[in-house]
PDB file of C-alpha atoms in Angstrom:
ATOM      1  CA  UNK A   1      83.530 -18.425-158.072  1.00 48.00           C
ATOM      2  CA  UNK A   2      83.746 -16.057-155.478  1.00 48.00           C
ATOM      3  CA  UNK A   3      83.739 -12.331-155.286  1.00 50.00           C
ATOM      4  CA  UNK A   4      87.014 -11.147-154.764  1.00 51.00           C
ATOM      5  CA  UNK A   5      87.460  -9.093-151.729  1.00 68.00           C
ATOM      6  CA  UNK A   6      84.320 -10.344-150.385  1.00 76.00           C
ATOM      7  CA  UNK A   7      84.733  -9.387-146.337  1.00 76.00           C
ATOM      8  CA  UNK A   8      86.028  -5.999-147.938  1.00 79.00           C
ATOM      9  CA  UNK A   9      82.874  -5.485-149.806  1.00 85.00           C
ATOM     10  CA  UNK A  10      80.506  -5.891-147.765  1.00 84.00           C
ATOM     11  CA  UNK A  11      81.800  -3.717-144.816  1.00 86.00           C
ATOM     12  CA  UNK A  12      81.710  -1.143-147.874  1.00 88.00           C
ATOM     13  CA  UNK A  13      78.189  -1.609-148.329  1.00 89.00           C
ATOM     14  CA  UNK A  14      77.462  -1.416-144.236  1.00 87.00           C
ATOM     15  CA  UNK A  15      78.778   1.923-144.387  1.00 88.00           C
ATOM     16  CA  UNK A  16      75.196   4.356-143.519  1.00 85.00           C
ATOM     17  CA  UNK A  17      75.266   6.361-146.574  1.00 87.00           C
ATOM     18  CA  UNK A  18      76.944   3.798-148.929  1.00 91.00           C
ATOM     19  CA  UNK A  19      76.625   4.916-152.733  1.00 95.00           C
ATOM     20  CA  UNK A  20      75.683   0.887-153.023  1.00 95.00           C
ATOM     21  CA  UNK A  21      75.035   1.051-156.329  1.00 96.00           C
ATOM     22  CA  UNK A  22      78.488   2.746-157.408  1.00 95.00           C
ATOM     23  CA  UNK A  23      79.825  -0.094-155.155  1.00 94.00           C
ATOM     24  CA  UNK A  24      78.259  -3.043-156.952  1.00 95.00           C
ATOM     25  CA  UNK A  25      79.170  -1.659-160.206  1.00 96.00           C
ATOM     26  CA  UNK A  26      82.808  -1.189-159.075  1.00 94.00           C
ATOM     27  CA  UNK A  27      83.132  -4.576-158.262  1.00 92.00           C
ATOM     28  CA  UNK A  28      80.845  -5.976-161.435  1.00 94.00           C
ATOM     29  CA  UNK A  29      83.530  -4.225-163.393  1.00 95.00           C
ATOM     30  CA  UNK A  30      86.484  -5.284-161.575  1.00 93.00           C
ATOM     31  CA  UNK A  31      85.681  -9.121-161.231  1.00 91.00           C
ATOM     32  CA  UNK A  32      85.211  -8.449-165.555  1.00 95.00           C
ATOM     33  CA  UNK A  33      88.872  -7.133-165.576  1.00 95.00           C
ATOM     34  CA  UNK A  34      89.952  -9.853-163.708  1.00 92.00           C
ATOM     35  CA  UNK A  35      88.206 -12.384-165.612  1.00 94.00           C
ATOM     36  CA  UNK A  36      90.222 -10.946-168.710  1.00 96.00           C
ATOM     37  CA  UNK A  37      93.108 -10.874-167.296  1.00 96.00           C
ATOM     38  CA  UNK A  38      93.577 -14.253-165.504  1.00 95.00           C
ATOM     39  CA  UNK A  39      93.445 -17.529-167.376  1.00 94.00           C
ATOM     40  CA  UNK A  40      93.322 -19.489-164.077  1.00 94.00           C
ATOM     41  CA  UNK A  41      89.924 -17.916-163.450  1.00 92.00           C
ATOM     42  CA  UNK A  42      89.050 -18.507-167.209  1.00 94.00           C
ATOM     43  CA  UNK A  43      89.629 -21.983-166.738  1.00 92.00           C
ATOM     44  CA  UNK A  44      88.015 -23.215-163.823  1.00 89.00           C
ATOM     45  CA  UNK A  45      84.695 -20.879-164.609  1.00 88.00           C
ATOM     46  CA  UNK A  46      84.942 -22.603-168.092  1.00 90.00           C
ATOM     47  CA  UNK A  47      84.868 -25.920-166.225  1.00 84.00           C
ATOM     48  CA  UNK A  48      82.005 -25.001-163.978  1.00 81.00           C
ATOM     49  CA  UNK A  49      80.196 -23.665-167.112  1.00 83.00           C
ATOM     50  CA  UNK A  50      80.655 -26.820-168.766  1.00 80.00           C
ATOM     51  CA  UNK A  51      80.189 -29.349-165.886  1.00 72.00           C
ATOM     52  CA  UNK A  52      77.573 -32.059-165.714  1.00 69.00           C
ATOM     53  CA  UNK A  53      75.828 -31.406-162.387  1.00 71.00           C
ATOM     54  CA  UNK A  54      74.979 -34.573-161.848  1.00 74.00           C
ATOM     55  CA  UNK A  55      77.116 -37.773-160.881  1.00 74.00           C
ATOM     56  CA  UNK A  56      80.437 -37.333-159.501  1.00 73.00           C
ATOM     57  CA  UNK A  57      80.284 -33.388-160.042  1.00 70.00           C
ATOM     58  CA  UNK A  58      76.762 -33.117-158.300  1.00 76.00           C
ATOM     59  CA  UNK A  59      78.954 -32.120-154.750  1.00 77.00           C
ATOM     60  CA  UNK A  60      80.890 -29.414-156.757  1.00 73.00           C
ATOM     61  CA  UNK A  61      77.517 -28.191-158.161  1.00 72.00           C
ATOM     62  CA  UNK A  62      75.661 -28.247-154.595  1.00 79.00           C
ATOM     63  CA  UNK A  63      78.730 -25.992-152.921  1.00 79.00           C
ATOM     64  CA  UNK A  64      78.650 -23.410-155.977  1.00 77.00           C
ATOM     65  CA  UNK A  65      74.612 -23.375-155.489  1.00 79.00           C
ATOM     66  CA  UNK A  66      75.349 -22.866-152.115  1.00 83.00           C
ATOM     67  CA  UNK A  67      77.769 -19.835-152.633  1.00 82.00           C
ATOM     68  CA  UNK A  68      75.303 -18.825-154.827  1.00 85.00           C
ATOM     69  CA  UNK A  69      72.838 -18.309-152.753  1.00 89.00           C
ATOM     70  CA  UNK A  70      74.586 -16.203-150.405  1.00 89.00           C
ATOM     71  CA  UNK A  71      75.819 -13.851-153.144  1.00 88.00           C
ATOM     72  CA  UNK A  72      72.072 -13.493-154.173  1.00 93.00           C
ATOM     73  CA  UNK A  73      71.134 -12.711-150.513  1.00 93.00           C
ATOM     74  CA  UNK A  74      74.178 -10.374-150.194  1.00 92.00           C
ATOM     75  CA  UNK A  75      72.990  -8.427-153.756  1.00 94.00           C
ATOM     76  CA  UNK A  76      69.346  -8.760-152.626  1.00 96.00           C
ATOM     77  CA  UNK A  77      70.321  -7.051-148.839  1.00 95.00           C
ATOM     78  CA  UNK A  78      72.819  -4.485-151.180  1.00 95.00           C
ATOM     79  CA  UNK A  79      69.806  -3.585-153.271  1.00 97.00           C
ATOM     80  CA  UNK A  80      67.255  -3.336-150.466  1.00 96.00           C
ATOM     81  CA  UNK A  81      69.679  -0.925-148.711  1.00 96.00           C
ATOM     82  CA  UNK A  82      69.629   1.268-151.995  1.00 96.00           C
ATOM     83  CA  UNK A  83      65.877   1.253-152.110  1.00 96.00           C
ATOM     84  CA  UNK A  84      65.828   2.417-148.375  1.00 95.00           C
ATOM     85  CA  UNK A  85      68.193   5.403-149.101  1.00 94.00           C
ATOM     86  CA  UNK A  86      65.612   6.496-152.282  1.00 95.00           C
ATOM     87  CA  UNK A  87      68.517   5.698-154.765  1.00 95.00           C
ATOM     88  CA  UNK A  88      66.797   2.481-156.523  1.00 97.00           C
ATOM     89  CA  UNK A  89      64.547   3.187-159.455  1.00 96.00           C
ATOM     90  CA  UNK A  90      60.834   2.415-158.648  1.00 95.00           C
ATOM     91  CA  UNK A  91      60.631  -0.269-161.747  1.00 96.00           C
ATOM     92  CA  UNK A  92      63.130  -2.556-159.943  1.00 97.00           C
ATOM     93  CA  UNK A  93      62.671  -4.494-156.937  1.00 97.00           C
ATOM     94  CA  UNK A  94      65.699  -5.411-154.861  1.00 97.00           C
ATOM     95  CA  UNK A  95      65.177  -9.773-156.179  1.00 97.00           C
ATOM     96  CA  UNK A  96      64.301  -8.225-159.798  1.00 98.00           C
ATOM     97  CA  UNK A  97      67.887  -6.278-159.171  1.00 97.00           C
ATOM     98  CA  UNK A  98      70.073  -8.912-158.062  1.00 96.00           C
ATOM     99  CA  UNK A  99      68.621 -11.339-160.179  1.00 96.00           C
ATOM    100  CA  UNK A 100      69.415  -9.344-163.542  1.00 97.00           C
ATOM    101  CA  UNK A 101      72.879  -8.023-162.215  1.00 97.00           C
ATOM    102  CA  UNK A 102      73.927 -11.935-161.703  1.00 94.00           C
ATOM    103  CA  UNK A 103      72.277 -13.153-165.343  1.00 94.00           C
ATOM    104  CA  UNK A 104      73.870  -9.957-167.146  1.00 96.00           C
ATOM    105  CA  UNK A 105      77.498 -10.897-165.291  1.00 94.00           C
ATOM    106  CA  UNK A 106      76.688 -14.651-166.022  1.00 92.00           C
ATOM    107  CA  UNK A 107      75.590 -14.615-169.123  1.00 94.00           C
ATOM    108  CA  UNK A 108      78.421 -12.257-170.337  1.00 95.00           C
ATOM    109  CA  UNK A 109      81.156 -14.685-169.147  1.00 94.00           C
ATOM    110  CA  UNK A 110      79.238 -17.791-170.330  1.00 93.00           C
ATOM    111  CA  UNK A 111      78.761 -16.029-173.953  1.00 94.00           C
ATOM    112  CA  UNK A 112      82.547 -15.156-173.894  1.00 96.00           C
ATOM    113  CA  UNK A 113      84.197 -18.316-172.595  1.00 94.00           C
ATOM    114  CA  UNK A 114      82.247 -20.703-174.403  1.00 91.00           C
ATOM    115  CA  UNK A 115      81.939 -19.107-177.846  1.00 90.00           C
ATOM    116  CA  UNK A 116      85.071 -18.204-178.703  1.00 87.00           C
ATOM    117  CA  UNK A 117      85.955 -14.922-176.639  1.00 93.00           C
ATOM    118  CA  UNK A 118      84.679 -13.077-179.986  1.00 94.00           C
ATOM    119  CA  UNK A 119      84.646  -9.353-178.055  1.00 95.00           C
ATOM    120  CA  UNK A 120      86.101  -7.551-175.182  1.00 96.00           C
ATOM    121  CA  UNK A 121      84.359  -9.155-172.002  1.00 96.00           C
ATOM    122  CA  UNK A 122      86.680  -6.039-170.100  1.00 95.00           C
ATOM    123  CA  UNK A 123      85.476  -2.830-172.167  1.00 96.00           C
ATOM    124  CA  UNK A 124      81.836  -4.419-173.263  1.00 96.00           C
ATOM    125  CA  UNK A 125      81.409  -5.954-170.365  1.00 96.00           C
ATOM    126  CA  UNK A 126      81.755  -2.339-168.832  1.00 96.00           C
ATOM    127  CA  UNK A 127      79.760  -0.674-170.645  1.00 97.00           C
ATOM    128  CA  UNK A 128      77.146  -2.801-169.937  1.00 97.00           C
ATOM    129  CA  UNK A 129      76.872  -2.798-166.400  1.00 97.00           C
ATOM    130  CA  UNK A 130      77.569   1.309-166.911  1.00 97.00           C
ATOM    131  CA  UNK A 131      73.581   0.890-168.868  1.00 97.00           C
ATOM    132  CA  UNK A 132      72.296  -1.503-166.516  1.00 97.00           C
ATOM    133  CA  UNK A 133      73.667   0.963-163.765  1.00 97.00           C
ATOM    134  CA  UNK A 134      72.016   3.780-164.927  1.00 96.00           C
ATOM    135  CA  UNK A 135      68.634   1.935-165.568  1.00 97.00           C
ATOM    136  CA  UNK A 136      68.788   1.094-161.470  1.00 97.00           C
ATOM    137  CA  UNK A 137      68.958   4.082-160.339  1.00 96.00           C
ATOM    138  CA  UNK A 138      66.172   6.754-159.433  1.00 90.00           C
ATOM    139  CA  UNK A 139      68.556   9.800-160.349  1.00 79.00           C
ATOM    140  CA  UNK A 140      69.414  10.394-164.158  1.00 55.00           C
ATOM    141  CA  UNK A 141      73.598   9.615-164.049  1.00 50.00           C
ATOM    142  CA  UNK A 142      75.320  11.121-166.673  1.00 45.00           C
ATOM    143  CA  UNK A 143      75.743   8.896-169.966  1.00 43.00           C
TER     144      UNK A 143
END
């Protein structure tokens, strides 16, 4: 599903001395919230989750690859632009960045849609991406 806010976003992020990582966790936490909050969104992701990808849902599958992709390249640009202003911690390149932001956001909706919603995606989620936050940056954040 898309980002909410995309086009808002990303002019964010163009911004020269963009705190991108503050901005990506903003929005990692926000899309959570909304995910909580909206069981319209909790339905259709459940959907996608569940979909075969083959057959007469391989077209659905292709445009969601598709989208995707560009939020990959978007994250991978975001994180690259981090690096470049000294904020992104040397143990992370900006693919090894993106790609763990989207599995940790992933696999926290996938583990709480399909399994029985057994925590609070919202306040766990959170504090989650608060520790994967603080291991991407180069300056110690306050815990």
């Amino acid at each position: 599903l898309p980002m909410p806010q995309e086009e808002l976003i990303a002019r964010e992020l163009e911004a020269e001395n963009a705190d991108v990582l503050g901005v990506l966790e903003r929005v990692g936490r926000e899309w959570l919230e909304l995910l909580a909050e909206d069981e319209h969104r909790q339905r259709i992701l459940s959907i996608l989750l569940r979909c075969d990808t083959t057959g007469e849902f391989a077209s659905i599958s292709e445009r969601q690859n598709d989208i995707d992709d560009e939020h990959m390249q978007a994250l991978e640009a975001a994180f690259s632009k981090a690096a470049g202003q000294g904020r992104l911690c040397a143990c992370w390149t900006p693919p090894s960045a993106a790609s763990m932001l989207r599995w940790v956001i992933k696999g926290l909706c996938s583990e709480w849609l399909l399994f029985g919603r057994r925590f609070d995606i919202a306040s766990e989620g959170k504090e989650a991406l608060r520790r994967l936050f603080l291991s991407y940056s180069s300056r110690a954040r306050s815990a």
